[in-house]
């Protein structure tokens, strides 16, 4: 095992009706003037936004609002949010939505107090934020795990570059209000994308070059089995509250560091490969991951076939037949079958992207920062490896 730090300061308030508490939660954090940040229309249409405003009013908290966050959230709206916060003297950010809204809120929070002239510098690796406004979240989709993670991912829509910025202290939400009922209005596709992302956050940590801890491996395997079982349930019964609740909690646990404790830095190549597809083609994050995961897995499994075989046995519950390599490959196929069962793409063409070799080369150039970086902890991948995987994922 590897030494680790585990820091999860986010206060989780979970269950039916908990959004009514948001005003008092902000008050507890000494928020006096709030920016309520949200997405396109779902939170308005469902009445959630009105309930949030009412709760803030009841707690005597002033607020301004900024909607319009899109999936793969844009840098331009972050700039707008920063200006608005400065003009209005906002001292607390309340994200009402999913990963995109929470990430956009975190970016605004860095932008107001971080110290750099341009908030993109943090994402571009040119600066470190010195401070940030506090952020709280009312979660409406179980997926990205931003409500408990240290991360925020933003797309610079001028260059189509999508990049993340992680900050272990400043990048965490103060609280996460999680009512699984709020996810009952999700379209099937978004539910499926969310479930895939939860699975992927666990797999990215499971496949690590380091030796791991049995307790962490077992938690990860239980989380994967539970997420997959409930994801399947939701394809048949989208209104099943218990399944929604299991998935929502799994989403937070899959990305708050729990399933990586003691396992080192994990892999994360699939996320980096996927970010290029989302940045360039605006593909939903979960679908971008499933489109490349199987190809990544077949490309790297020889690095440690026993690890893939363990996944096949303990998570995909395949019979212990054949060689370790055969079992590893059978497990990869079974995981793809799971994604397929959720109606998610397992190749780029299934995701509607029919890319020629030139475009695939461009993806690899972008993902490797023009050959300047490798991605992946399980097996480090250089630009030519990325290109080979994208080709396999055609
Ligand atoms: O904008 P609205 O109308 O709200 O619609 C959203 C959006 O179209 C809709 N939606 C959300 N809640 C809903 C709902 N529709 C009906 N009912 C509800 N209750 O769902 C769509 C997707 O929302 P989004 O916030 O984009 O989803 P998700 O949570 O998957 O976030 C994806 C973003 O998070 C990043 C991804 O890269 C992507 O940009 N990630 C963030 C991470 C982090 N900060 O730790 C880690 C992840 O790996 C990921 O990279
Ligand atoms: Zn993800």
Coordinates of C-alpha atoms and ligand atoms in Angstrom, one line a residue:
X1 CA 0.0 0.0 0.0
X2 CA 0.9 3.6 -0.4
X3 CA 0.7 6.3 2.2
X4 CA -2.4 8.4 1.8
X5 CA -4.3 11.4 3.1
X6 CA -8.1 11.3 3.2
X7 CA -9.8 14.6 3.6
X8 CA -13.6 14.8 3.1
X9 CA -14.8 18.0 4.8
X10 CA -18.1 18.1 2.9
X11 CA -21.2 18.0 5.1
X12 CA -23.6 15.6 3.4
X13 CA -27.4 16.2 4.0
X14 CA -29.1 13.2 2.4
X15 CA -32.7 12.2 1.8
X16 CA -36.2 13.3 0.9
X17 CA -37.0 17.0 1.2
X18 CA -33.5 18.0 2.4
X19 CA -33.3 21.0 0.0
X20 CA -35.6 22.8 2.4
X21 CA -32.6 23.1 4.7
X22 CA -30.4 24.9 2.3
X23 CA -31.0 28.4 3.8
X24 CA -30.0 27.3 7.2
X25 CA -27.0 25.4 5.8
X26 CA -25.7 28.6 4.1
X27 CA -26.4 30.6 7.3
X28 CA -24.3 28.1 9.3
X29 CA -21.4 28.8 6.9
X30 CA -21.8 32.6 7.5
X31 CA -23.0 33.2 4.0
X32 CA -24.7 36.6 3.7
X33 CA -25.0 37.1 0.0
X34 CA -25.3 34.1 -2.3
X35 CA -24.8 33.6 -6.0
X36 CA -27.3 30.8 -6.9
X37 CA -25.7 29.2 -10.0
X38 CA -27.7 26.7 -12.1
X39 CA -28.0 25.1 -15.6
X40 CA -30.3 25.2 -18.5
X41 CA -33.9 24.6 -17.4
X42 CA -34.3 21.4 -15.3
X43 CA -34.1 23.1 -11.9
X44 CA -36.5 25.8 -12.9
X45 CA -39.0 23.4 -14.5
X46 CA -39.1 21.1 -11.5
X47 CA -39.7 23.9 -9.1
X48 CA -36.5 23.2 -7.2
X49 CA -35.1 26.7 -7.8
X50 CA -38.1 28.3 -6.3
X51 CA -37.8 26.0 -3.3
X52 CA -34.2 27.0 -2.9
X53 CA -35.0 30.7 -3.2
X54 CA -37.7 30.3 -0.6
X55 CA -35.4 28.6 1.8
X56 CA -32.8 31.3 1.4
X57 CA -35.4 34.0 2.0
X58 CA -36.7 32.3 5.1
X59 CA -33.1 32.3 6.5
X60 CA -32.8 36.0 5.7
X61 CA -30.1 35.5 3.1
X62 CA -29.8 37.8 0.1
X63 CA -29.1 36.2 -3.3
X64 CA -28.5 36.9 -6.9
X65 CA -28.7 34.3 -9.6
X66 CA -26.9 33.2 -12.7
X67 CA -28.2 30.3 -14.8
X68 CA -27.2 28.9 -18.2
X69 CA -24.4 26.5 -17.3
X70 CA -24.1 23.9 -20.1
X71 CA -22.8 20.3 -19.8
X72 CA -19.0 20.6 -20.3
X73 CA -19.3 24.0 -18.7
X74 CA -17.9 27.0 -20.5
X75 CA -15.2 29.4 -19.4
X76 CA -17.1 32.5 -20.7
X77 CA -19.9 32.0 -18.1
X78 CA -17.3 31.5 -15.4
X79 CA -15.9 35.0 -16.3
X80 CA -19.5 36.4 -16.1
X81 CA -20.0 34.8 -12.7
X82 CA -16.7 36.3 -11.4
X83 CA -17.8 39.8 -12.5
X84 CA -21.2 39.4 -11.0
X85 CA -19.8 38.1 -7.6
X86 CA -17.4 41.1 -7.4
X87 CA -20.1 43.6 -8.4
X88 CA -22.7 42.2 -5.9
X89 CA -20.3 41.5 -3.0
X90 CA -21.2 37.8 -3.1
X91 CA -19.6 35.8 -0.3
X92 CA -21.1 32.3 -0.9
X93 CA -21.7 30.2 -4.0
X94 CA -24.6 27.9 -4.2
X95 CA -24.6 25.4 -7.1
X96 CA -28.0 24.0 -7.9
X97 CA -27.4 21.2 -10.5
X98 CA -24.9 18.5 -11.5
X99 CA -21.2 18.3 -12.0
X100 CA -21.2 21.0 -14.6
X101 CA -22.9 23.6 -12.4
X102 CA -20.8 22.6 -9.3
X103 CA -17.6 22.8 -11.4
X104 CA -18.5 26.2 -12.9
X105 CA -19.2 27.4 -9.3
X106 CA -15.8 26.2 -8.1
X107 CA -14.2 28.0 -11.0
X108 CA -16.0 31.2 -10.1
X109 CA -15.0 30.8 -6.5
X110 CA -11.3 30.5 -7.5
X111 CA -11.7 33.4 -9.9
X112 CA -13.0 35.8 -7.2
X113 CA -10.4 35.2 -4.6
X114 CA -7.7 33.1 -6.1
X115 CA -5.2 35.8 -6.9
X116 CA -4.4 35.2 -10.6
X117 CA -5.5 37.7 -13.2
X118 CA -7.1 35.0 -15.3
X119 CA -9.0 32.0 -13.7
X120 CA -8.0 29.8 -16.7
X121 CA -4.4 30.0 -15.5
X122 CA -5.3 27.5 -12.8
X123 CA -6.8 25.1 -15.3
X124 CA -3.8 25.6 -17.6
X125 CA -1.4 24.7 -14.9
X126 CA 0.1 28.2 -14.8
X127 CA -1.0 29.3 -11.3
X128 CA -2.3 27.9 -8.0
X129 CA -5.3 29.5 -6.3
X130 CA -4.5 31.1 -3.0
X131 CA -8.1 31.3 -1.8
X132 CA -11.6 30.7 -3.0
X133 CA -15.2 31.6 -2.0
X134 CA -17.0 28.8 -0.2
X135 CA -19.2 26.6 -2.3
X136 CA -22.3 24.6 -1.4
X137 CA -24.2 22.2 -3.7
X138 CA -27.8 21.1 -4.2
X139 CA -27.2 18.0 -6.3
X140 CA -29.6 17.1 -9.1
X141 CA -27.8 14.3 -10.9
X142 CA -25.7 11.5 -9.5
X143 CA -22.6 11.3 -11.7
X144 CA -19.5 13.5 -11.6
X145 CA -19.0 13.4 -7.8
X146 CA -18.0 17.0 -7.8
X147 CA -20.1 17.5 -4.6
X148 CA -17.4 15.7 -2.6
X149 CA -14.4 15.8 -4.9
X150 CA -11.5 18.2 -5.0
X151 CA -11.9 18.8 -8.7
X152 CA -13.5 21.1 -11.2
X153 CA -13.4 20.7 -15.0
X154 CA -14.0 23.6 -17.4
X155 CA -14.1 23.8 -21.2
X156 CA -12.5 26.8 -22.9
X157 CA -15.0 27.0 -25.7
X158 CA -12.7 29.2 -27.9
X159 CA -10.0 26.6 -28.1
X160 CA -12.2 23.6 -27.3
X161 CA -9.8 22.6 -24.6
X162 CA -11.3 20.9 -21.6
X163 CA -9.1 20.8 -18.5
X164 CA -9.5 20.1 -14.8
X165 CA -8.1 21.9 -11.7
X166 CA -7.8 20.1 -8.4
X167 CA -7.3 21.7 -5.1
X168 CA -7.5 19.5 -2.0
X169 CA -8.5 22.2 0.4
X170 CA -10.2 24.9 -1.6
X171 CA -11.8 22.6 -4.2
X172 CA -14.3 20.9 -1.8
X173 CA -17.9 21.8 -1.2
X174 CA -18.8 23.0 2.3
X175 CA -22.0 21.0 2.1
X176 CA -23.8 18.8 -0.4
X177 CA -27.6 18.6 -0.2
X178 CA -28.6 15.3 -1.8
X179 CA -32.2 14.4 -2.3
X180 CA -32.5 11.4 -4.6
X181 CA -36.0 12.4 -5.5
X182 CA -34.5 15.4 -7.4
X183 CA -33.0 12.9 -9.9
X184 CA -36.4 11.3 -10.8
X185 CA -36.8 13.9 -13.6
X186 CA -33.5 12.9 -15.3
X187 CA -33.7 11.6 -18.9
X188 CA -32.6 8.0 -19.3
X189 CA -29.5 9.0 -21.2
X190 CA -28.3 11.3 -18.4
X191 CA -29.0 8.7 -15.7
X192 CA -27.0 6.1 -17.7
X193 CA -24.1 8.6 -18.3
X194 CA -24.1 9.3 -14.6
X195 CA -24.0 5.6 -13.6
X196 CA -21.1 5.0 -16.1
X197 CA -19.1 7.9 -14.7
X198 CA -19.6 6.5 -11.1
X199 CA -18.3 3.1 -12.3
X200 CA -15.4 4.8 -14.1
X201 CA -14.3 6.8 -11.0
X202 CA -14.0 3.6 -9.2
X203 CA -12.2 1.7 -12.0
X204 CA -9.8 4.6 -12.5
X205 CA -8.6 4.1 -8.9
X206 CA -8.8 0.3 -9.0
X207 CA -6.4 0.0 -11.9
X208 CA -3.2 1.4 -10.4
X209 CA 0.4 0.5 -10.8
X210 CA 0.8 0.4 -7.0
X211 CA -0.1 -2.4 -4.6
X212 CA -3.4 -1.7 -2.9
X213 CA -5.2 -2.4 0.4
X214 CA -7.7 -5.3 0.6
X215 CA -10.1 -3.1 2.5
X216 CA -10.0 -0.5 -0.3
X217 CA -10.3 -3.1 -3.0
X218 CA -13.3 -4.7 -1.3
X219 CA -15.1 -1.3 -0.9
X220 CA -14.4 -0.5 -4.5
X221 CA -15.8 -3.9 -5.6
X222 CA -18.9 -3.5 -3.5
X223 CA -19.4 0.0 -4.9
X224 CA -19.1 -1.3 -8.5
X225 CA -21.5 -4.2 -8.0
X226 CA -24.1 -2.0 -6.2
X227 CA -23.8 0.7 -8.8
X228 CA -24.2 -1.7 -11.7
X229 CA -27.1 -3.5 -10.1
X230 CA -29.0 -0.3 -9.4
X231 CA -28.1 1.2 -12.8
X232 CA -29.8 -1.9 -14.4
X233 CA -32.8 -1.4 -12.1
X234 CA -33.2 2.2 -13.2
X235 CA -33.4 1.2 -16.9
X236 CA -36.5 -0.8 -16.0
X237 CA -37.8 1.4 -13.1
X238 CA -36.6 5.0 -13.5
X239 CA -38.9 6.1 -10.6
X240 CA -37.4 3.6 -8.1
X241 CA -36.4 5.9 -5.2
X242 CA -34.2 3.4 -3.4
X243 CA -32.2 2.7 -6.6
X244 CA -31.8 6.5 -7.1
X245 CA -30.6 6.8 -3.5
X246 CA -28.1 4.0 -3.9
X247 CA -26.7 5.5 -7.1
X248 CA -26.6 9.0 -5.6
X249 CA -24.5 7.9 -2.5
X250 CA -22.3 5.7 -4.7
X251 CA -21.6 8.8 -6.9
X252 CA -20.2 10.7 -4.0
X253 CA -18.2 7.7 -2.5
X254 CA -16.7 6.9 -5.8
X255 CA -15.0 10.2 -6.1
X256 CA -14.3 11.4 -2.6
X257 CA -11.1 9.4 -2.3
X258 CA -12.5 6.5 -0.4
X259 CA -12.0 3.9 -3.2
X260 CA -8.4 5.1 -3.8
X261 CA -7.1 5.1 -0.2
X262 CA -3.8 3.4 -0.1
X263 CA -3.8 2.6 -3.8
X264 CA -1.6 5.4 -5.0
X265 CA -2.5 7.6 -7.9
X266 CA -4.7 5.2 -9.9
X267 CA -4.9 5.4 -13.7
X268 CA -7.1 8.2 -15.1
X269 CA -6.1 7.7 -18.8
X270 CA -9.7 7.0 -19.8
X271 CA -10.8 10.4 -18.3
X272 CA -8.0 12.2 -20.2
X273 CA -8.9 10.4 -23.5
X274 CA -12.6 11.1 -22.9
X275 CA -12.0 14.8 -22.1
X276 CA -10.7 15.3 -25.6
X277 CA -13.9 13.9 -27.1
X278 CA -16.1 16.0 -24.8
X279 CA -14.0 19.2 -25.5
X280 CA -13.9 18.8 -29.3
X281 CA -17.3 17.3 -29.9
X282 CA -19.3 18.2 -26.8
X283 CA -20.0 14.6 -26.1
X284 CA -21.5 13.9 -22.6
X285 CA -18.8 12.9 -20.1
X286 CA -20.1 9.5 -19.3
X287 CA -20.6 8.5 -22.9
X288 CA -17.1 9.7 -23.8
X289 CA -15.7 7.4 -21.1
X290 CA -17.6 4.3 -22.2
X291 CA -16.7 5.0 -25.9
X292 CA -13.0 4.4 -25.1
X293 CA -12.8 2.3 -21.9
X294 CA -12.9 -1.1 -23.6
X295 CA -10.2 -0.1 -26.1
X296 CA -8.0 1.3 -23.3
X297 CA -8.5 -1.9 -21.3
X298 CA -7.6 -4.2 -24.1
X299 CA -4.5 -2.1 -24.8
X300 CA -3.2 -2.2 -21.3
X301 CA -4.5 -5.4 -19.6
X302 CA -1.2 -7.3 -20.1
X303 CA 0.4 -4.9 -17.6
X304 CA -1.4 -6.8 -14.9
X305 CA -3.9 -9.4 -16.2
X306 CA -4.5 -10.7 -12.7
X307 CA -6.0 -7.4 -11.7
X308 CA -8.5 -7.5 -14.6
X309 CA -9.2 -11.2 -13.8
X310 CA -10.0 -10.1 -10.2
X311 CA -12.5 -7.6 -11.6
X312 CA -14.1 -10.3 -13.7
X313 CA -14.5 -12.6 -10.7
X314 CA -15.4 -10.2 -7.9
X315 CA -17.4 -7.6 -9.8
X316 CA -18.7 -9.1 -13.0
X317 CA -19.2 -12.4 -11.2
X318 CA -17.9 -14.5 -14.1
X319 CA -17.1 -18.2 -13.5
X320 CA -13.4 -18.9 -12.7
X321 CA -12.8 -20.6 -16.0
X322 CA -9.8 -20.5 -18.4
X323 CA -6.5 -18.7 -18.0
X324 CA -6.0 -15.5 -16.2
X325 CA -5.7 -13.7 -19.5
X326 CA -8.9 -15.3 -20.8
X327 CA -10.7 -14.2 -17.7
X328 CA -9.3 -10.7 -18.0
X329 CA -10.5 -10.4 -21.5
X330 CA -13.9 -11.9 -20.7
X331 CA -14.3 -9.3 -17.9
X332 CA -13.5 -6.4 -20.3
X333 CA -16.2 -7.7 -22.6
X334 CA -18.7 -8.1 -19.8
X335 CA -18.1 -4.5 -18.6
X336 CA -18.8 -3.4 -22.2
X337 CA -22.0 -5.4 -22.2
X338 CA -23.0 -3.5 -19.1
X339 CA -22.4 -0.2 -20.7
X340 CA -24.3 -1.4 -23.8
X341 CA -27.2 -2.5 -21.6
X342 CA -27.5 1.1 -20.5
X343 CA -27.6 2.1 -24.1
X344 CA -24.3 3.8 -24.0
X345 CA -21.7 3.8 -26.8
X346 CA -18.7 1.4 -26.5
X347 CA -17.0 3.0 -29.5
X348 CA -16.7 6.5 -30.9
X349 CA -18.8 5.6 -34.0
X350 CA -21.6 4.4 -31.6
X351 CA -21.3 7.8 -30.0
X352 CA -21.9 9.3 -33.5
X353 CA -18.3 10.3 -34.1
X354 CA -17.0 8.9 -37.4
X355 CA -13.4 10.1 -37.3
X356 CA -10.8 9.8 -40.0
X357 CA -7.1 9.1 -39.2
X358 CA -6.2 12.8 -39.3
X359 CA -8.8 13.6 -36.7
X360 CA -7.7 10.7 -34.5
X361 CA -4.1 11.9 -34.8
X362 CA -5.3 15.4 -33.7
X363 CA -7.1 13.9 -30.6
X364 CA -3.8 12.2 -29.6
X365 CA -1.8 15.3 -30.2
X366 CA -4.2 17.3 -28.0
X367 CA -4.4 14.7 -25.3
X368 CA -0.6 14.4 -25.0
X369 CA -0.2 18.2 -25.0
X370 CA 1.6 17.9 -28.3
X371 CA 3.7 15.0 -27.1
X372 CA 4.8 16.7 -23.9
X373 CA 2.9 14.5 -21.4
X374 CA 2.0 10.9 -20.8
X375 CA -1.4 9.9 -19.2
X376 CA -2.2 6.8 -17.1
X377 CA -0.8 5.5 -13.9
X378 CA -1.6 1.8 -14.5
X379 CA 0.4 1.9 -17.8
X380 CA 1.8 5.3 -18.9
X381 CA 0.6 6.1 -22.4
X382 CA 2.6 8.3 -24.8
X383 CA 1.0 10.1 -27.8
X384 CA 1.4 7.0 -30.1
X385 CA -0.3 4.8 -27.5
X386 CA -3.2 7.3 -27.3
X387 CA -3.5 7.3 -31.0
X388 CA -3.5 3.5 -31.1
X389 CA -6.3 3.4 -28.4
X390 CA -8.4 6.0 -30.3
X391 CA -8.0 3.9 -33.4
X392 CA -9.1 0.8 -31.6
X393 CA -12.1 2.8 -30.3
X394 CA -13.2 3.9 -33.8
Ligands
LIG1 O1 -28.9 22.2 -17.5 P1 -30.1 21.4 -17.1 O2 -31.3 21.8 -17.7 O3 -30.1 21.3 -15.6 O4 -29.8 19.9 -17.6 C1 -28.8 19.0 -17.2 C2 -27.8 18.7 -18.2 O5 -28.3 18.8 -19.5 C3 -29.4 17.7 -16.9 N1 -29.9 17.5 -15.5 C4 -29.3 17.6 -14.4 N2 -30.1 17.4 -13.3 C5 -31.3 17.1 -13.9 C6 -31.2 17.2 -15.3 N3 -32.3 17.0 -16.1 C7 -33.4 16.6 -15.5 N4 -33.6 16.5 -14.2 C8 -32.5 16.7 -13.3 N5 -32.6 16.5 -12.0 O6 -28.4 16.7 -17.1 C9 -27.5 17.2 -18.0 C10 -26.1 17.0 -17.5 O7 -25.7 17.7 -16.4 P2 -24.2 17.8 -16.0 O8 -24.1 18.7 -14.8 O9 -23.3 18.2 -17.1 O10 -23.9 16.3 -15.5 P3 -22.7 15.7 -14.8 O11 -23.0 15.7 -13.3 O12 -22.5 14.4 -15.4 O13 -21.5 16.6 -15.0 C11 -20.6 16.5 -16.1 C12 -19.5 17.4 -16.0 O14 -18.7 17.1 -14.8 C13 -17.3 16.9 -15.2 C14 -17.4 16.3 -16.5 O15 -16.2 16.4 -17.3 C15 -18.5 17.2 -17.1 O16 -18.0 18.4 -17.6 N6 -16.6 16.1 -14.2 C16 -16.4 16.7 -13.0 C17 -15.7 16.0 -12.0 C18 -15.4 16.6 -10.7 N7 -15.6 17.9 -10.6 O17 -14.9 16.0 -9.8 C19 -15.2 14.6 -12.2 C20 -15.8 13.9 -13.4 O18 -14.8 12.9 -13.8 C21 -16.1 14.8 -14.5 O19 -14.9 15.1 -15.3
LIG2 ZN1 -15.7 11.3 -14.5

